[in-house]
Coordinates of C-alpha atoms and ligand atoms in Angstrom, one line a residue:
M73 CA 187.2 161.7 91.4
I74 CA 187.0 158.0 91.3
E75 CA 190.4 156.3 91.1
V76 CA 190.6 152.6 90.5
Q77 CA 194.1 151.2 90.8
G78 CA 195.2 147.8 89.7
L79 CA 191.4 146.6 90.3
T80 CA 191.3 142.6 89.7
K81 CA 188.4 140.2 90.5
R82 CA 188.5 136.5 89.7
Y83 CA 185.5 134.3 90.4
G84 CA 187.3 130.6 90.3
A85 CA 188.7 130.3 86.8
V86 CA 186.8 133.4 85.5
Q87 CA 189.0 136.5 85.4
A88 CA 186.1 139.0 85.7
V89 CA 188.2 142.1 85.9
D90 CA 191.9 142.1 85.0
D91 CA 194.3 144.8 86.5
L92 CA 192.1 147.9 85.8
T93 CA 193.4 151.4 86.5
F94 CA 191.4 154.5 85.4
T95 CA 190.2 157.8 86.8
V96 CA 186.6 159.3 86.5
K97 CA 186.7 162.8 86.5
P98 CA 183.9 165.4 87.8
G99 CA 182.0 167.6 85.4
I100 CA 181.9 165.3 82.6
V101 CA 180.1 162.3 81.6
T102 CA 182.3 158.9 81.5
G103 CA 181.0 156.3 79.5
F104 CA 182.0 152.8 80.4
L105 CA 181.9 150.4 77.3
G106 CA 182.4 146.9 76.8
P107 CA 180.9 143.9 75.1
N108 CA 178.6 141.6 77.2
G109 CA 180.6 140.1 80.0
A110 CA 183.5 142.5 79.9
G111 CA 183.5 143.2 83.5
K112 CA 181.6 146.5 83.5
S113 CA 179.0 145.6 86.2
T114 CA 181.7 143.7 88.5
T115 CA 183.8 146.9 88.3
M116 CA 181.0 149.2 89.5
R117 CA 180.0 146.6 92.1
M118 CA 183.6 146.8 93.5
I119 CA 183.6 150.4 93.1
L120 CA 180.5 150.4 95.3
G121 CA 181.8 148.1 98.1
L122 CA 179.5 145.3 97.0
D123 CA 182.0 142.8 95.7
K124 CA 185.6 142.5 97.3
P125 CA 188.4 142.8 94.9
T126 CA 190.9 140.0 94.6
S127 CA 193.4 142.8 94.2
G128 CA 193.5 146.4 93.7
T129 CA 191.6 149.4 95.0
A130 CA 188.7 151.7 94.1
L131 CA 188.5 154.9 95.8
I132 CA 185.8 157.7 95.8
D133 CA 187.2 161.1 96.9
A134 CA 190.3 159.2 98.2
R135 CA 188.3 156.8 100.2
P136 CA 186.6 153.2 99.9
Y137 CA 182.8 153.8 99.4
T138 CA 182.1 151.8 102.4
S139 CA 184.0 154.4 104.5
W140 CA 181.6 157.1 103.8
S141 CA 179.3 157.8 106.9
N142 CA 176.4 159.2 104.5
P143 CA 177.1 156.9 101.2
A144 CA 173.6 157.9 99.5
Q145 CA 174.5 161.5 99.6
K146 CA 177.9 160.7 98.3
V147 CA 177.0 158.4 95.7
G148 CA 173.8 157.4 93.7
A149 CA 173.9 154.1 92.1
L150 CA 171.8 152.1 89.6
L151 CA 172.9 148.5 89.3
D152 CA 169.9 146.3 88.8
A153 CA 166.5 148.2 88.2
K154 CA 164.5 144.8 88.4
G155 CA 165.6 144.3 92.2
V156 CA 162.4 145.9 93.6
H157 CA 159.4 144.7 95.5
P158 CA 156.5 144.0 92.8
N159 CA 153.7 144.5 95.4
R160 CA 154.8 148.3 96.3
S161 CA 154.1 151.3 94.7
A162 CA 156.6 153.6 93.1
R163 CA 156.4 155.9 95.9
A164 CA 156.5 153.5 98.7
T165 CA 159.5 151.9 97.0
L166 CA 161.2 154.9 97.0
L167 CA 160.0 156.1 100.7
W168 CA 161.4 152.9 101.9
Q169 CA 164.7 153.3 100.3
A170 CA 165.0 157.1 101.6
Q171 CA 164.1 155.9 104.9
A172 CA 166.8 153.0 104.8
A173 CA 169.5 155.5 103.7
G174 CA 168.5 158.1 106.3
L175 CA 167.2 160.6 103.6
N176 CA 164.4 163.3 103.9
A177 CA 161.1 161.7 102.6
A178 CA 160.2 164.9 100.9
R179 CA 162.8 164.2 98.2
V180 CA 160.6 161.3 97.0
D181 CA 158.1 163.3 95.1
E182 CA 161.1 165.5 93.7
V183 CA 162.6 162.7 92.2
L184 CA 159.4 161.2 91.0
S185 CA 158.6 164.3 89.2
L186 CA 162.3 164.6 87.7
V187 CA 162.0 161.2 86.2
G188 CA 158.7 161.5 84.8
L189 CA 157.0 159.1 87.1
S190 CA 154.6 161.5 89.1
D191 CA 151.5 160.2 87.5
V192 CA 152.0 156.4 88.1
A193 CA 153.5 157.1 91.7
G194 CA 150.6 155.0 93.4
K195 CA 150.9 152.3 91.1
N196 CA 152.5 148.8 91.9
V197 CA 155.9 148.5 90.4
G198 CA 155.2 145.0 89.4
G199 CA 153.1 146.2 86.4
F200 CA 155.8 148.4 85.3
S201 CA 157.4 148.1 82.0
L202 CA 161.4 147.8 81.8
G203 CA 161.5 151.5 81.0
M204 CA 159.5 152.6 84.0
N205 CA 161.7 150.4 86.2
Q206 CA 164.8 152.2 84.8
R207 CA 163.4 155.6 85.5
L208 CA 162.6 154.2 88.9
G209 CA 166.0 152.8 89.5
I210 CA 167.5 156.4 88.1
A211 CA 165.0 158.0 91.0
A212 CA 166.4 155.9 93.7
A213 CA 169.9 156.9 92.4
L214 CA 169.1 160.4 92.8
L215 CA 167.2 160.3 96.1
G216 CA 170.4 161.8 98.1
D217 CA 171.2 164.3 95.5
P218 CA 174.6 162.9 95.1
E219 CA 177.9 164.1 93.9
Y220 CA 178.6 160.9 92.5
L221 CA 176.5 159.0 90.1
I222 CA 177.3 155.4 89.0
L223 CA 174.7 153.8 86.5
D224 CA 175.0 150.3 85.2
E225 CA 173.0 150.5 81.6
P226 CA 170.4 153.0 82.6
V227 CA 169.1 153.4 79.0
N228 CA 168.4 149.7 78.9
G229 CA 164.6 149.2 78.1
L230 CA 163.9 153.0 77.4
D231 CA 162.5 154.1 74.2
P232 CA 164.0 156.9 72.1
E233 CA 162.5 159.7 74.0
G234 CA 163.6 157.8 77.3
I235 CA 167.3 157.7 76.0
R236 CA 167.2 161.5 74.8
W237 CA 165.7 162.1 78.3
V238 CA 168.5 160.2 80.2
R239 CA 171.1 161.8 77.8
G240 CA 169.9 165.4 78.7
L241 CA 169.8 164.3 82.4
L242 CA 173.3 162.9 82.7
R243 CA 174.6 166.0 80.9
A244 CA 172.9 168.4 83.2
L245 CA 174.0 166.5 86.3
A246 CA 177.6 166.5 85.2
A247 CA 177.3 170.1 84.1
E248 CA 176.6 170.8 87.9
G249 CA 180.1 169.5 88.6
R250 CA 179.0 165.8 89.5
T251 CA 181.1 162.7 88.4
V252 CA 179.2 160.7 86.3
L253 CA 180.0 157.1 85.3
V254 CA 177.8 155.2 83.1
S255 CA 178.0 151.9 81.5
S256 CA 176.6 150.9 78.0
H257 CA 177.2 148.6 75.3
M258 CA 175.4 151.0 73.1
L259 CA 177.7 152.9 71.2
A260 CA 175.8 155.3 69.1
E261 CA 174.2 156.4 72.4
M262 CA 177.4 156.7 74.2
A263 CA 178.8 158.8 71.5
Q264 CA 176.1 161.5 71.7
T265 CA 176.1 161.4 75.7
A266 CA 179.7 160.6 76.9
D267 CA 182.8 163.3 76.8
H268 CA 185.1 160.5 77.7
L269 CA 185.5 156.8 77.3
I270 CA 186.7 153.8 79.5
V271 CA 186.6 150.9 77.1
I272 CA 187.1 147.4 78.5
G273 CA 187.1 143.9 77.0
R274 CA 187.6 140.7 79.0
G275 CA 188.0 142.7 82.2
K276 CA 191.1 144.8 80.6
L277 CA 191.4 148.3 79.6
V278 CA 191.3 148.8 75.9
A279 CA 190.9 152.7 75.9
D280 CA 190.8 155.7 78.1
T281 CA 190.3 158.6 76.1
S282 CA 187.8 161.2 74.7
V283 CA 185.4 160.1 72.2
A284 CA 186.8 162.1 69.4
E285 CA 190.3 160.5 70.0
F286 CA 188.8 157.3 70.4
I287 CA 187.2 157.4 67.0
K288 CA 190.6 158.8 65.5
A289 CA 192.8 156.3 67.0
N290 CA 190.7 153.2 66.0
S291 CA 188.9 154.3 62.8
S292 CA 190.7 153.6 59.6
V293 CA 190.4 155.8 56.5
S294 CA 190.5 154.2 53.1
T295 CA 189.7 155.6 49.8
Q296 CA 188.1 153.6 47.1
V297 CA 188.6 154.7 43.4
R298 CA 187.3 153.8 40.1
A299 CA 189.1 154.6 36.8
G300 CA 187.4 156.2 34.2
V301 CA 189.1 154.4 31.4
D302 CA 192.3 152.6 32.7
T303 CA 192.1 150.6 35.9
Q304 CA 195.6 149.2 35.3
A305 CA 197.2 152.8 34.9
L306 CA 195.3 153.8 38.1
F307 CA 196.5 150.6 40.1
S308 CA 200.1 151.2 39.1
A309 CA 200.0 154.9 39.7
L310 CA 198.6 154.5 43.2
T311 CA 200.9 151.5 43.9
E312 CA 203.9 153.9 43.0
A313 CA 202.6 156.7 45.1
F314 CA 201.6 154.7 48.3
G315 CA 203.3 151.3 48.2
A316 CA 201.8 147.9 47.2
D317 CA 201.0 147.2 50.7
A318 CA 198.3 150.1 50.9
V319 CA 196.5 149.3 47.6
T320 CA 194.4 146.6 46.3
R321 CA 192.0 145.8 43.4
G322 CA 188.8 144.4 43.6
A323 CA 185.0 145.1 42.5
D324 CA 182.4 147.0 43.8
P325 CA 178.7 145.8 44.4
E326 CA 177.9 146.5 40.8
G327 CA 180.8 144.3 39.7
R328 CA 183.1 147.4 38.4
E329 CA 186.6 147.3 39.1
V330 CA 187.8 149.3 41.9
V331 CA 191.1 150.3 43.5
T332 CA 191.2 150.7 47.4
V333 CA 194.1 152.8 49.2
S334 CA 194.0 152.1 52.9
G335 CA 195.2 154.7 55.4
R336 CA 194.8 157.3 52.8
A337 CA 192.4 160.2 52.5
S338 CA 190.4 161.0 49.2
D339 CA 192.4 164.3 48.6
E340 CA 195.8 162.5 48.7
V341 CA 194.5 159.7 46.4
G342 CA 192.9 162.2 43.9
A343 CA 196.1 164.2 43.9
A344 CA 198.3 160.9 43.1
A345 CA 195.8 159.9 40.3
F346 CA 195.8 163.5 38.9
A347 CA 199.7 163.8 38.9
A348 CA 199.8 160.4 37.0
G349 CA 197.3 161.7 34.5
V350 CA 194.6 159.0 35.1
Q351 CA 191.1 160.0 34.5
L352 CA 188.7 159.0 37.5
A353 CA 185.2 158.1 37.4
E354 CA 184.6 157.8 41.2
L355 CA 186.6 158.8 44.4
A356 CA 185.0 158.1 47.8
E357 CA 186.8 158.2 51.2
R358 CA 185.4 155.9 53.8
R359 CA 186.0 156.2 57.9
A360 CA 185.1 153.7 60.4
S361 CA 182.0 154.6 62.6
L362 CA 182.3 154.5 66.4
E363 CA 180.5 151.1 66.4
E364 CA 183.3 149.9 63.9
A365 CA 186.1 151.5 66.1
Y366 CA 184.5 149.7 69.2
I367 CA 184.2 146.5 67.6
Q368 CA 187.9 146.9 66.1
S369 CA 189.4 147.9 69.6
T370 CA 187.6 145.2 71.5
E371 CA 188.3 142.6 68.8
G372 CA 189.6 139.4 70.7
H373 CA 188.4 140.8 73.8
A374 CA 184.7 139.8 73.7
Q375 CA 183.7 137.3 76.3
Y376 CA 180.6 135.9 74.4
V377 CA 181.0 135.3 70.5
S378 CA 177.6 135.7 68.7
G379 CA 176.2 132.6 67.5
A380 CA 177.8 130.5 70.2
A381 CA 176.0 129.9 73.5
P382 CA 177.8 131.1 76.2
A383 CA 179.0 128.8 79.1
A384 CA 177.1 129.7 82.2
P385 CA 179.3 130.3 85.2
A386 CA 178.4 128.1 88.2
S387 CA 177.2 131.1 90.3
A388 CA 176.0 133.7 87.9
P389 CA 173.5 133.3 85.1
A390 CA 174.8 134.3 81.7
P391 CA 173.5 137.6 80.6
A392 CA 169.9 137.3 79.3
R393 CA 169.8 140.0 76.7
A394 CA 171.3 139.9 73.4
P395 CA 174.5 142.1 72.8
E396 CA 173.5 145.4 70.9
V397 CA 176.5 145.2 68.7
P398 CA 177.9 141.8 67.4
N399 CA 180.8 140.9 69.5
A400 CA 184.1 140.3 67.4
Ligands
ATP655 N1 179.0 136.3 90.7 C1 179.7 135.8 89.8 N2 180.2 134.7 89.9 C2 181.0 133.9 88.8 N3 181.2 134.7 87.8 C3 180.8 136.0 87.5 C4 180.1 136.4 88.8 N4 179.6 137.8 88.2 C5 180.1 138.0 86.9 N5 180.9 137.0 86.6 C6 181.8 136.6 85.4 O1 182.5 137.9 85.4 C7 182.5 138.3 83.8 C8 182.1 139.8 83.9 O2 180.6 139.8 84.2 P1 180.1 141.3 84.3 O3 178.7 141.1 84.5 O4 180.8 142.3 85.2 O5 180.3 142.1 82.9 P2 179.7 143.2 82.1 O6 180.6 143.9 81.3 O7 178.8 144.0 83.1 O8 178.4 142.5 81.2 P3 177.0 142.7 80.7 O9 177.2 143.8 79.6 O10 176.4 141.6 80.1 O11 176.2 143.1 82.0 C9 181.4 137.4 83.2 O12 182.2 136.2 82.7 C10 180.6 137.0 84.1 O13 180.1 135.8 83.9

């Protein structure tokens, strides 16, 4: 189990991680979600002992990462897939990493095959695409056959087939009883990969919940109805049934008058209209998607707002890639 307790990191005036407490359990994939600059990488770096917390603790199996005598066999990590020597082949890169971590060199060809890079094992990584580099980074994380996997944006740069492959790999590794923590800002992907979600915004915990509960808690149901004949009668009946605050009147994209009842499912709204004897021409229920739920839950927590250029901190460049989802 990974236990994060009151974890906090400040860089000068920037509060990168703010009193985070959560646990990551074995046997499932835990998704670590948040908009750009939310503090995911900083948290992962602190779990891995690469950054010193301002306060709080991060423990792996009840001990700090740095206190494990065989860290590469305990924890496999992917942090920055680009941090490799361009003039080394994929095999040489992994051999060097295996050697540095005191791991068996025979494992190198196994992991190359596992990530589908056997055919290009002799090629210099300088010519690798971002997706190939991601695969190489995942191979490096798997070198020690670790019990724990901490992967920062592993699907970044992968094509749909690659994304499916990572998803299958992570699920298989978790099914073997490993503890898998994977960060992403790609919600649709997380929804299909993770069992549990830890959502952060501006360094703070926003949600610690199953994917299903997260959607349920954050998504709002609403029902839009269109009267067959008499919109005023429909509006009055629904206001009477559900209260004035829940019912609004407007127009659909074709300019037809519609009434929307927020917080109510279509069966309730249909029943209320039927009880009032109002004929309906249309009844449509709408539930927020995971993406909408995520934007809603991190609203006000986004570090960088779309359209506005982020102010670059003195010692760390602003993230180069555009956010996958518009920040609220
Ligand atoms: N070494 C550093 N010095 C100063 N500020 C930093 C440093 N590292 C990170 N930060 C800042 O801390 C905040 C959190 O950054 P972090 O990279 O952890 O977020 P993230 O959620 O991983 O974002 P992304 O999805 O863009 O990778 C940001 O405001 C970032 O600019």
